[in-house]
Coordinates of C-alpha atoms in Angstrom, one line a residue:
S1 CA -57.8 0.1 101.9
L2 CA -56.0 0.4 99.2
Q3 CA -53.9 -2.6 100.0
D4 CA -57.5 -4.8 100.4
D5 CA -58.2 -3.3 96.6
L6 CA -55.2 -4.8 95.6
P7 CA -55.1 -7.2 93.2
T8 CA -55.2 -10.7 93.5
E9 CA -52.7 -11.4 90.5
Y10 CA -51.2 -8.3 91.0
V11 CA -47.5 -7.7 89.6
T12 CA -45.2 -5.0 90.0
S13 CA -44.5 -4.4 86.1
W14 CA -48.3 -4.2 86.1
K15 CA -47.9 -0.6 87.7
T16 CA -48.5 2.2 85.3
L17 CA -47.2 5.4 87.2
A18 CA -48.7 9.0 86.1
Y19 CA -46.5 12.3 86.4
R20 CA -47.8 15.8 86.6
N21 CA -48.8 17.1 83.3
M22 CA -49.2 13.9 81.8
T23 CA -52.4 12.0 80.4
K24 CA -52.8 8.5 79.7
L25 CA -55.1 6.3 77.4
V26 CA -56.8 3.2 79.9
P27 CA -58.3 0.1 79.3
H28 CA -62.1 -0.6 80.5
G29 CA -61.7 -2.7 84.0
T30 CA -58.7 -0.5 84.9
V31 CA -58.9 0.8 88.7
C32 CA -57.1 4.0 89.5
A33 CA -56.4 6.0 92.6
G34 CA -56.0 9.3 93.2
P35 CA -57.5 12.8 95.0
D36 CA -60.8 13.5 93.9
A37 CA -61.1 17.1 92.6
E38 CA -64.0 18.2 94.6
S39 CA -63.4 16.8 97.8
Q40 CA -59.3 16.1 97.6
R41 CA -60.1 12.6 98.6
W42 CA -58.0 9.8 98.0
I43 CA -60.3 7.7 96.2
M44 CA -60.2 4.3 94.1
V45 CA -62.2 4.6 90.6
R46 CA -62.8 1.9 88.2
C47 CA -63.3 2.7 84.1
W48 CA -66.3 1.2 83.1
Q49 CA -67.1 1.5 79.7
G50 CA -65.6 4.9 79.0
I51 CA -66.7 5.9 82.0
W52 CA -65.2 6.5 85.4
K53 CA -67.2 4.5 88.2
D54 CA -66.4 3.8 92.0
A55 CA -63.9 1.1 92.5
A56 CA -66.4 -0.6 94.8
D57 CA -69.6 0.3 93.1
P58 CA -69.2 0.2 89.4
T59 CA -72.8 1.6 89.4
T60 CA -71.9 5.0 91.0
T61 CA -70.4 7.2 88.7
R62 CA -67.8 9.9 89.7
Q63 CA -69.3 12.9 88.4
S64 CA -66.0 15.1 89.3
L65 CA -63.6 12.4 87.8
K66 CA -66.0 12.5 84.8
R67 CA -66.2 15.7 84.7
K68 CA -62.6 16.1 84.9
R69 CA -61.9 13.5 82.0
K70 CA -64.0 16.0 80.0
R71 CA -62.2 18.8 80.3
S72 CA -58.7 16.6 78.8
G73 CA -60.5 16.6 75.4
A74 CA -61.8 12.8 75.5
S75 CA -64.8 11.6 73.4
S76 CA -67.9 10.4 75.8
G77 CA -68.5 7.9 73.4
Q78 CA -65.8 6.2 74.2
T79 CA -66.2 2.7 75.6
E80 CA -62.9 1.0 75.3
H81 CA -60.2 3.1 76.7
V82 CA -60.6 6.7 78.8
K83 CA -58.3 9.7 79.2
M84 CA -57.9 11.1 83.2
L85 CA -55.9 14.3 84.6
H86 CA -53.5 12.9 86.8
Y87 CA -53.3 14.6 90.0
R88 CA -50.6 16.2 92.5
C89 CA -49.4 13.8 95.5
E90 CA -50.3 15.1 98.9
N91 CA -50.1 12.0 100.4
R92 CA -47.1 9.9 101.4
C93 CA -46.9 5.9 101.7
D94 CA -43.8 3.7 102.9
T95 CA -45.2 0.2 102.7
G96 CA -46.3 -1.5 101.0
W97 CA -47.4 -1.3 96.7
W98 CA -48.1 1.7 97.4
H99 CA -44.9 3.4 97.7
Y100 CA -44.7 6.0 95.3
C101 CA -46.3 9.7 95.7
Q102 CA -48.1 9.9 92.5
N103 CA -51.1 8.7 90.9
M104 CA -51.5 5.2 89.7
C105 CA -53.6 3.3 88.1
W106 CA -53.2 -0.6 87.9
I107 CA -55.7 -3.2 85.5
N108 CA -57.7 -5.0 87.8
R109 CA -56.7 -8.5 86.9
R110 CA -59.2 -10.6 88.9
K111 CA -59.1 -14.2 89.3
D112 CA -59.8 -16.1 86.1
V113 CA -63.3 -17.3 86.2
P114 CA -63.7 -19.5 83.1
P115 CA -67.1 -20.0 81.5
T116 CA -70.4 -21.5 82.1
I117 CA -70.8 -24.7 80.3
N118 CA -74.5 -26.4 79.9
C119 CA -74.4 -30.0 79.2
P120 CA -77.7 -30.9 77.1
S121 CA -79.5 -33.9 78.9
I122 CA -79.3 -36.7 76.3
N123 CA -82.4 -39.6 77.0
D124 CA -81.9 -43.3 76.5
F125 CA -81.8 -45.1 72.9
T126 CA -83.7 -48.0 71.7
V127 CA -82.6 -50.1 68.6
E128 CA -85.4 -51.1 66.0
F129 CA -85.8 -55.1 65.5
G130 CA -83.7 -56.3 62.8
K131 CA -81.5 -53.3 62.6
Q132 CA -78.0 -53.3 64.3
D133 CA -77.6 -49.8 65.6
V134 CA -80.0 -46.7 65.7
R135 CA -79.0 -43.1 65.1
V136 CA -78.5 -40.3 68.0
T137 CA -78.9 -36.9 68.7
W138 CA -79.3 -34.4 71.2
R139 CA -79.0 -30.6 71.5
K140 CA -75.8 -29.0 71.6
P141 CA -74.8 -27.1 74.5
S142 CA -73.9 -23.3 75.1
A143 CA -71.5 -21.8 77.4
H144 CA -71.3 -18.2 78.5
D145 CA -68.6 -16.1 80.0
E146 CA -68.7 -12.7 81.9
E147 CA -65.8 -11.1 79.7
D148 CA -66.1 -13.0 76.5
G149 CA -69.7 -13.5 76.2
N150 CA -71.0 -16.2 74.5
V151 CA -68.3 -19.0 74.3
I152 CA -69.0 -22.1 71.7
P153 CA -68.3 -25.4 73.7
R154 CA -65.8 -28.4 71.7
Q155 CA -66.8 -32.2 72.0
T156 CA -63.8 -34.1 73.5
A157 CA -65.3 -37.2 73.9
G158 CA -68.2 -39.3 73.0
P159 CA -70.1 -40.3 69.5
E160 CA -71.0 -37.1 67.4
I161 CA -74.9 -35.5 67.0
G162 CA -76.0 -37.7 64.4
S163 CA -74.3 -41.0 64.6
Y164 CA -75.3 -44.3 64.4
Q165 CA -74.2 -46.4 67.6
E166 CA -75.0 -50.1 68.5
D167 CA -76.2 -51.4 72.0
G168 CA -74.2 -50.0 74.7
N169 CA -73.7 -46.9 77.0
Y170 CA -72.0 -44.1 76.1
L171 CA -70.2 -40.9 77.8
V172 CA -69.9 -37.7 75.4
A173 CA -67.8 -34.9 77.2
Y174 CA -67.6 -31.0 76.0
E175 CA -65.2 -28.0 76.9
A176 CA -65.6 -24.3 77.2
K177 CA -62.8 -22.0 76.9
D178 CA -62.2 -18.5 76.9
S179 CA -59.7 -16.0 75.6
K180 CA -57.8 -16.4 78.6
G181 CA -57.8 -20.4 78.2
N182 CA -60.0 -20.8 81.4
T183 CA -61.9 -23.8 80.7
A184 CA -65.2 -25.4 81.7
Y185 CA -66.3 -29.0 81.3
C186 CA -69.1 -31.2 81.6
S187 CA -70.2 -34.6 80.4
V188 CA -73.1 -36.5 80.3
S189 CA -74.2 -40.2 79.3
F190 CA -76.6 -42.3 77.6
N191 CA -77.3 -45.7 76.7
V192 CA -78.5 -47.4 73.4
Y193 CA -80.6 -51.0 73.7
A194 CA -81.3 -53.5 71.4
S195 CA -82.5 -57.2 71.9
H196 CA -80.3 -59.9 72.2
C197 CA -79.0 -63.0 72.9
P198 CA -77.2 -63.7 76.0
N199 CA -73.8 -62.3 76.0
P200 CA -70.5 -64.6 74.8
D201 CA -68.7 -65.7 78.1
S202 CA -66.8 -69.1 78.6
N203 CA -70.1 -71.6 78.8
S204 CA -71.4 -69.4 75.8
L205 CA -72.4 -70.7 72.5
Y206 CA -69.1 -67.5 71.6
F207 CA -66.9 -69.4 73.1
L208 CA -65.6 -72.4 70.7
H209 CA -62.4 -74.3 71.9
H210 CA -59.7 -74.7 68.9
G211 CA -62.1 -72.4 67.0
T212 CA -63.4 -68.6 66.1
V213 CA -67.1 -67.6 65.8
N214 CA -68.3 -64.8 63.7
C215 CA -71.1 -63.0 63.7
T216 CA -73.0 -60.8 61.1
K217 CA -74.6 -58.3 64.4
S218 CA -72.7 -59.4 67.6
N219 CA -75.1 -60.8 69.3
L220 CA -77.8 -58.9 68.7
V221 CA -81.7 -60.4 67.6
G222 CA -81.3 -60.9 63.6
S223 CA -77.4 -61.9 63.9
V224 CA -76.2 -65.2 62.6
C225 CA -72.9 -66.5 64.0
F226 CA -70.3 -68.7 62.0
F227 CA -68.8 -71.2 63.6
Y228 CA -65.2 -72.3 62.0
C229 CA -62.3 -74.7 63.1
D230 CA -58.7 -73.8 64.1
A231 CA -56.4 -75.8 61.5
N232 CA -56.0 -79.6 62.2
Y233 CA -59.3 -79.1 63.8
E234 CA -62.6 -80.5 62.2
L235 CA -66.4 -79.3 63.3
K236 CA -68.9 -81.7 64.6
G237 CA -72.1 -80.0 65.0
H238 CA -74.2 -77.7 63.1
K239 CA -72.1 -74.6 61.4
S240 CA -74.1 -71.7 62.2
S241 CA -76.9 -70.4 64.7
R242 CA -79.1 -67.3 64.8
C243 CA -80.4 -64.8 67.6
L244 CA -84.3 -65.3 67.7
Q245 CA -86.9 -62.6 68.8
D246 CA -87.1 -64.2 71.7
E247 CA -83.6 -63.5 72.8
T248 CA -82.6 -67.5 72.2
W249 CA -80.5 -68.9 69.9
S250 CA -81.6 -71.3 67.4
S251 CA -79.0 -73.8 67.6
P252 CA -78.9 -73.9 71.7
N253 CA -76.2 -76.6 71.3
K254 CA -72.6 -75.3 70.7
P255 CA -70.7 -77.8 68.1
D256 CA -67.4 -78.5 69.3
C257 CA -63.9 -78.9 67.1
V258 CA -62.4 -82.2 66.9
A259 CA -58.2 -83.2 66.9
L260 CA -57.9 -84.5 63.3
R261 CA -56.3 -87.9 63.5
C262 CA -55.0 -90.4 61.2
S263 CA -55.9 -94.4 61.8
A264 CA -53.2 -96.3 63.2
P265 CA -49.6 -96.6 61.4
P266 CA -49.7 -99.0 58.7
F267 CA -47.7 -102.1 58.6
L268 CA -44.4 -101.6 55.7
E269 CA -42.1 -103.8 54.7
N270 CA -38.3 -104.0 56.5
I271 CA -39.7 -101.5 58.8
I272 CA -40.2 -101.8 62.2
I273 CA -41.7 -98.9 64.4
K274 CA -39.9 -98.0 67.9
A275 CA -42.1 -95.2 69.6
C276 CA -45.6 -93.7 68.1
P277 CA -47.5 -92.0 71.0
E278 CA -51.8 -92.3 71.0
P279 CA -53.9 -90.8 69.6
F280 CA -52.0 -89.9 66.5
E281 CA -53.1 -86.4 66.2
I282 CA -51.9 -84.5 62.8
G283 CA -48.4 -83.5 63.2
A284 CA -47.8 -87.0 65.4
I285 CA -44.4 -88.5 65.0
C286 CA -43.8 -92.1 64.9
H287 CA -40.2 -93.2 65.2
V288 CA -39.2 -96.1 63.1
E289 CA -36.0 -98.1 62.3
C290 CA -34.9 -100.8 59.7
L291 CA -34.5 -104.4 59.5
P292 CA -30.2 -105.3 59.2
S293 CA -28.7 -104.3 55.9
Y294 CA -31.5 -102.1 55.0
Q295 CA -31.3 -98.3 55.3
L296 CA -33.7 -96.1 56.4
V297 CA -35.2 -93.1 53.4
G298 CA -36.7 -90.5 55.7
D299 CA -36.6 -89.6 59.4
H300 CA -40.0 -90.8 60.7
M301 CA -43.7 -91.6 60.0
T302 CA -46.0 -87.7 60.4
C303 CA -49.7 -87.9 60.5
K304 CA -50.7 -84.9 57.7
L305 CA -53.3 -83.1 57.2
D306 CA -55.3 -85.4 54.7
R307 CA -54.8 -87.7 57.7
K308 CA -52.1 -90.4 55.9
W309 CA -49.0 -91.0 57.4
S310 CA -45.7 -89.4 55.5
T311 CA -44.0 -92.6 53.7
V312 CA -40.6 -93.7 54.9
E313 CA -38.6 -96.4 53.1
C314 CA -36.5 -99.1 54.2
I315 CA -33.7 -100.0 51.4
D316 CA -31.6 -102.6 51.2
V317 CA -28.4 -101.5 50.4
T318 CA -26.5 -104.8 50.3
R319 CA -26.0 -107.0 46.6
P320 CA -27.2 -110.6 46.6
A321 CA -24.9 -113.1 46.6
I322 CA -24.7 -115.0 43.8
K323 CA -22.8 -118.4 42.9
C324 CA -22.2 -119.9 38.9
P325 CA -21.4 -123.5 38.4
N326 CA -18.2 -124.1 37.1
S327 CA -16.6 -124.5 33.6
M328 CA -17.5 -127.1 31.2
N329 CA -15.7 -128.5 28.1
Q330 CA -17.8 -130.8 25.8
T331 CA -16.5 -132.3 22.6
I332 CA -18.5 -132.6 19.4
Q333 CA -18.3 -134.9 16.0
D334 CA -17.5 -132.2 13.8
K335 CA -17.1 -128.2 13.6
T336 CA -21.0 -127.9 12.3
S337 CA -22.3 -129.8 14.6
K338 CA -24.7 -128.2 17.6
V339 CA -25.2 -129.3 21.3
S340 CA -27.9 -128.0 23.7
V341 CA -26.0 -127.5 27.1
R342 CA -28.4 -127.2 30.3
F343 CA -27.1 -124.8 33.2
K344 CA -28.1 -123.2 36.4
L345 CA -26.9 -121.1 38.9
E346 CA -25.7 -123.0 41.8
S347 CA -26.9 -120.2 44.4
I348 CA -28.3 -116.8 44.8
V349 CA -28.9 -114.7 48.0
D350 CA -30.3 -111.8 48.6
D351 CA -32.6 -109.9 51.6
S352 CA -35.4 -108.7 48.6
S353 CA -36.8 -109.8 45.2
T354 CA -34.4 -110.5 43.1
H355 CA -34.0 -110.6 39.1
V356 CA -31.6 -112.9 37.5
T357 CA -30.2 -112.6 33.8
T358 CA -28.0 -114.5 31.8
N359 CA -26.7 -113.6 27.9
Y360 CA -27.0 -117.3 27.4
L361 CA -29.8 -119.1 28.0
S362 CA -29.8 -122.7 28.9
G363 CA -30.5 -125.4 26.9
Q364 CA -29.4 -123.4 24.3
A365 CA -27.8 -125.2 21.4
F366 CA -24.1 -124.6 21.4
G367 CA -21.6 -124.8 17.9
L368 CA -17.7 -125.1 18.0
G369 CA -16.0 -122.5 20.7
R370 CA -15.4 -121.4 23.4
Y371 CA -18.3 -119.1 25.4
V372 CA -18.4 -116.6 28.0
V373 CA -21.7 -117.1 30.4
I374 CA -22.6 -114.4 32.5
F375 CA -25.1 -114.2 35.2
T376 CA -26.3 -110.5 35.8
A377 CA -28.6 -110.6 39.4
K378 CA -30.5 -107.7 40.7
D379 CA -32.7 -106.6 43.3
K380 CA -35.6 -104.3 43.4
F381 CA -33.5 -101.1 45.0
G382 CA -31.0 -101.8 42.4
N383 CA -28.2 -103.2 43.7
E384 CA -26.5 -105.7 41.5
A385 CA -24.1 -108.7 41.3
K386 CA -22.7 -111.1 38.5
C387 CA -20.9 -113.7 37.8
A388 CA -19.5 -116.1 34.7
F389 CA -18.0 -119.5 33.6
N390 CA -16.7 -120.7 30.4
L391 CA -18.5 -123.3 27.8
T392 CA -16.0 -124.6 25.5
F393 CA -17.3 -127.4 22.6
D394 CA -14.5 -128.8 20.6
V395 CA -14.4 -131.0 17.6
L396 CA -12.9 -134.4 17.1
T397 CA -9.7 -134.4 15.1
C398 CA -7.5 -136.8 14.4
P399 CA -3.2 -136.6 14.9
V400 CA -1.8 -133.6 12.8
L401 CA -0.2 -135.4 9.8
N402 CA 3.4 -134.6 9.3
P403 CA 5.3 -137.1 6.8
R404 CA 8.7 -136.4 6.3
F405 CA 9.4 -135.3 2.4
A406 CA 5.9 -135.5 1.8
S407 CA 3.7 -132.0 1.1
V408 CA 0.1 -132.9 3.0
S409 CA -3.2 -131.1 1.7
C410 CA -6.7 -131.6 4.1
N411 CA -10.0 -130.2 3.1
D412 CA -10.8 -129.1 6.7
S413 CA -7.8 -129.9 8.5
H414 CA -7.6 -133.0 11.0
Y415 CA -11.3 -133.0 11.8
V416 CA -13.4 -136.3 11.9
W417 CA -14.2 -136.8 8.6
S418 CA -11.5 -134.4 6.8
Y419 CA -9.6 -135.6 3.8
C420 CA -6.2 -135.1 3.7
S421 CA -3.9 -136.2 0.3
I422 CA -0.3 -136.9 1.1
K423 CA 2.2 -137.1 -1.8
C424 CA 6.0 -137.3 -1.7
T425 CA 7.7 -134.5 -2.4
F426 CA 10.2 -134.4 -5.7
G427 CA 13.4 -136.4 -5.6
S428 CA 12.7 -138.6 -2.7
N429 CA 12.7 -142.6 -3.2
D430 CA 9.3 -142.8 -3.3
N431 CA 7.2 -142.4 -6.4
S432 CA 6.6 -138.9 -6.6
D433 CA 3.5 -139.3 -8.5
Q434 CA 1.9 -141.2 -5.6
V435 CA -0.4 -139.9 -3.7
V436 CA -2.1 -141.4 -0.3
N437 CA -5.5 -140.1 0.3
M438 CA -6.6 -140.3 3.8
Q439 CA -9.8 -139.9 6.0
C440 CA -10.1 -138.7 9.7
Q441 CA -12.4 -141.3 11.1
I442 CA -14.8 -141.0 14.2
D443 CA -12.7 -142.2 16.8
S444 CA -9.9 -139.9 15.4
T445 CA -7.5 -142.2 13.4
W446 CA -6.7 -142.2 9.9
T447 CA -7.6 -144.3 7.3
N448 CA -4.7 -145.8 5.0
K449 CA -1.2 -145.1 6.1
L450 CA 1.7 -142.6 5.3
P451 CA 3.6 -143.1 2.3
N452 CA 7.0 -144.0 2.7
C453 CA 8.6 -140.8 0.9
N454 CA 12.8 -141.4 1.8

């Protein structure tokens, strides 16, 4: 029936109405309904490669329609479109899609069918000894579509033909798409086999705590694996291992990465170690403090990459305490004489070694005058303290001569052994020409007596 032959994807807008005295080109595959020219029966015909065929059996040609098509003036060689006469409507319908009383044609939009794709069969491959990969190849797939003909498939996954692949399982996938977007898919898998040593796992040669393993060809035969330790760790054992032809490792015992450590913290002067947990690995910290009167320079001691402890220091921040001797006075015989005097600090107290200096040396010879002796004490941390005392040296003298009505002339003041001349001044009762010479003795007395100048 007409209803049964309705296209599965029929849409009202696809209907093409043909009116009396009108002709229309229709595309290949179009199904038309209309009265037969001879029997006047309502029939279904299909345009097939330029010829009207029975809609149900495209192998049967509808000659009556064909003749009428020719009488319309269409070329018999036409392949894509045909021209047909349209007929008066003799039947009426009132339901379904067939509710017009004109001849109707529509494209038979059959349900889209994707192309047929033929995937290739791919054999497994074996990697040659000493090599890491193998060239893989296979025939290309083919695809055919009922309407579009041959379709070129497109690869969507997996390695390409002619590529080199290592040991493993691979999946190759293709798709073929026709002009209407209908797509067919296929896939095929294959394996690449290679001789290799045991696969890496947590107990194998590959796994290294606190380290890494770099291999030239993974775990394939001929591969060499090199062992490296993380920062702050050192390698104990062999540095590399080779995968042998018998699929065993040349060094079955894997090495270890051992944490770098410092020796026990050293004894440091004036420092007390408070907390220093073992083991003394790189980065370990020891907390310290200083003895009284000392100040810590640095926060703590740290085990460094060179396995040595960082340095800290407790410095003395207290000045030395020193005490000088009392000041001293001493008399010498004359002003040209010198006397040797010995002296020293009475006391010095400091928390660290101290260096003492003075501007005058003990045992040095001193002459007439007053001397200020300064002691300076400085410890190794630069703390400094000073003290001072006086050394005074006087010469023996006689009483100052100051006679009345007389003049005094001395060669060296009134020091011991000095000479003085006393002469009465003019107009005194005494003989003004008289001169008295006097000398200061060691006992601080003058020889002779002063003249009596009145």
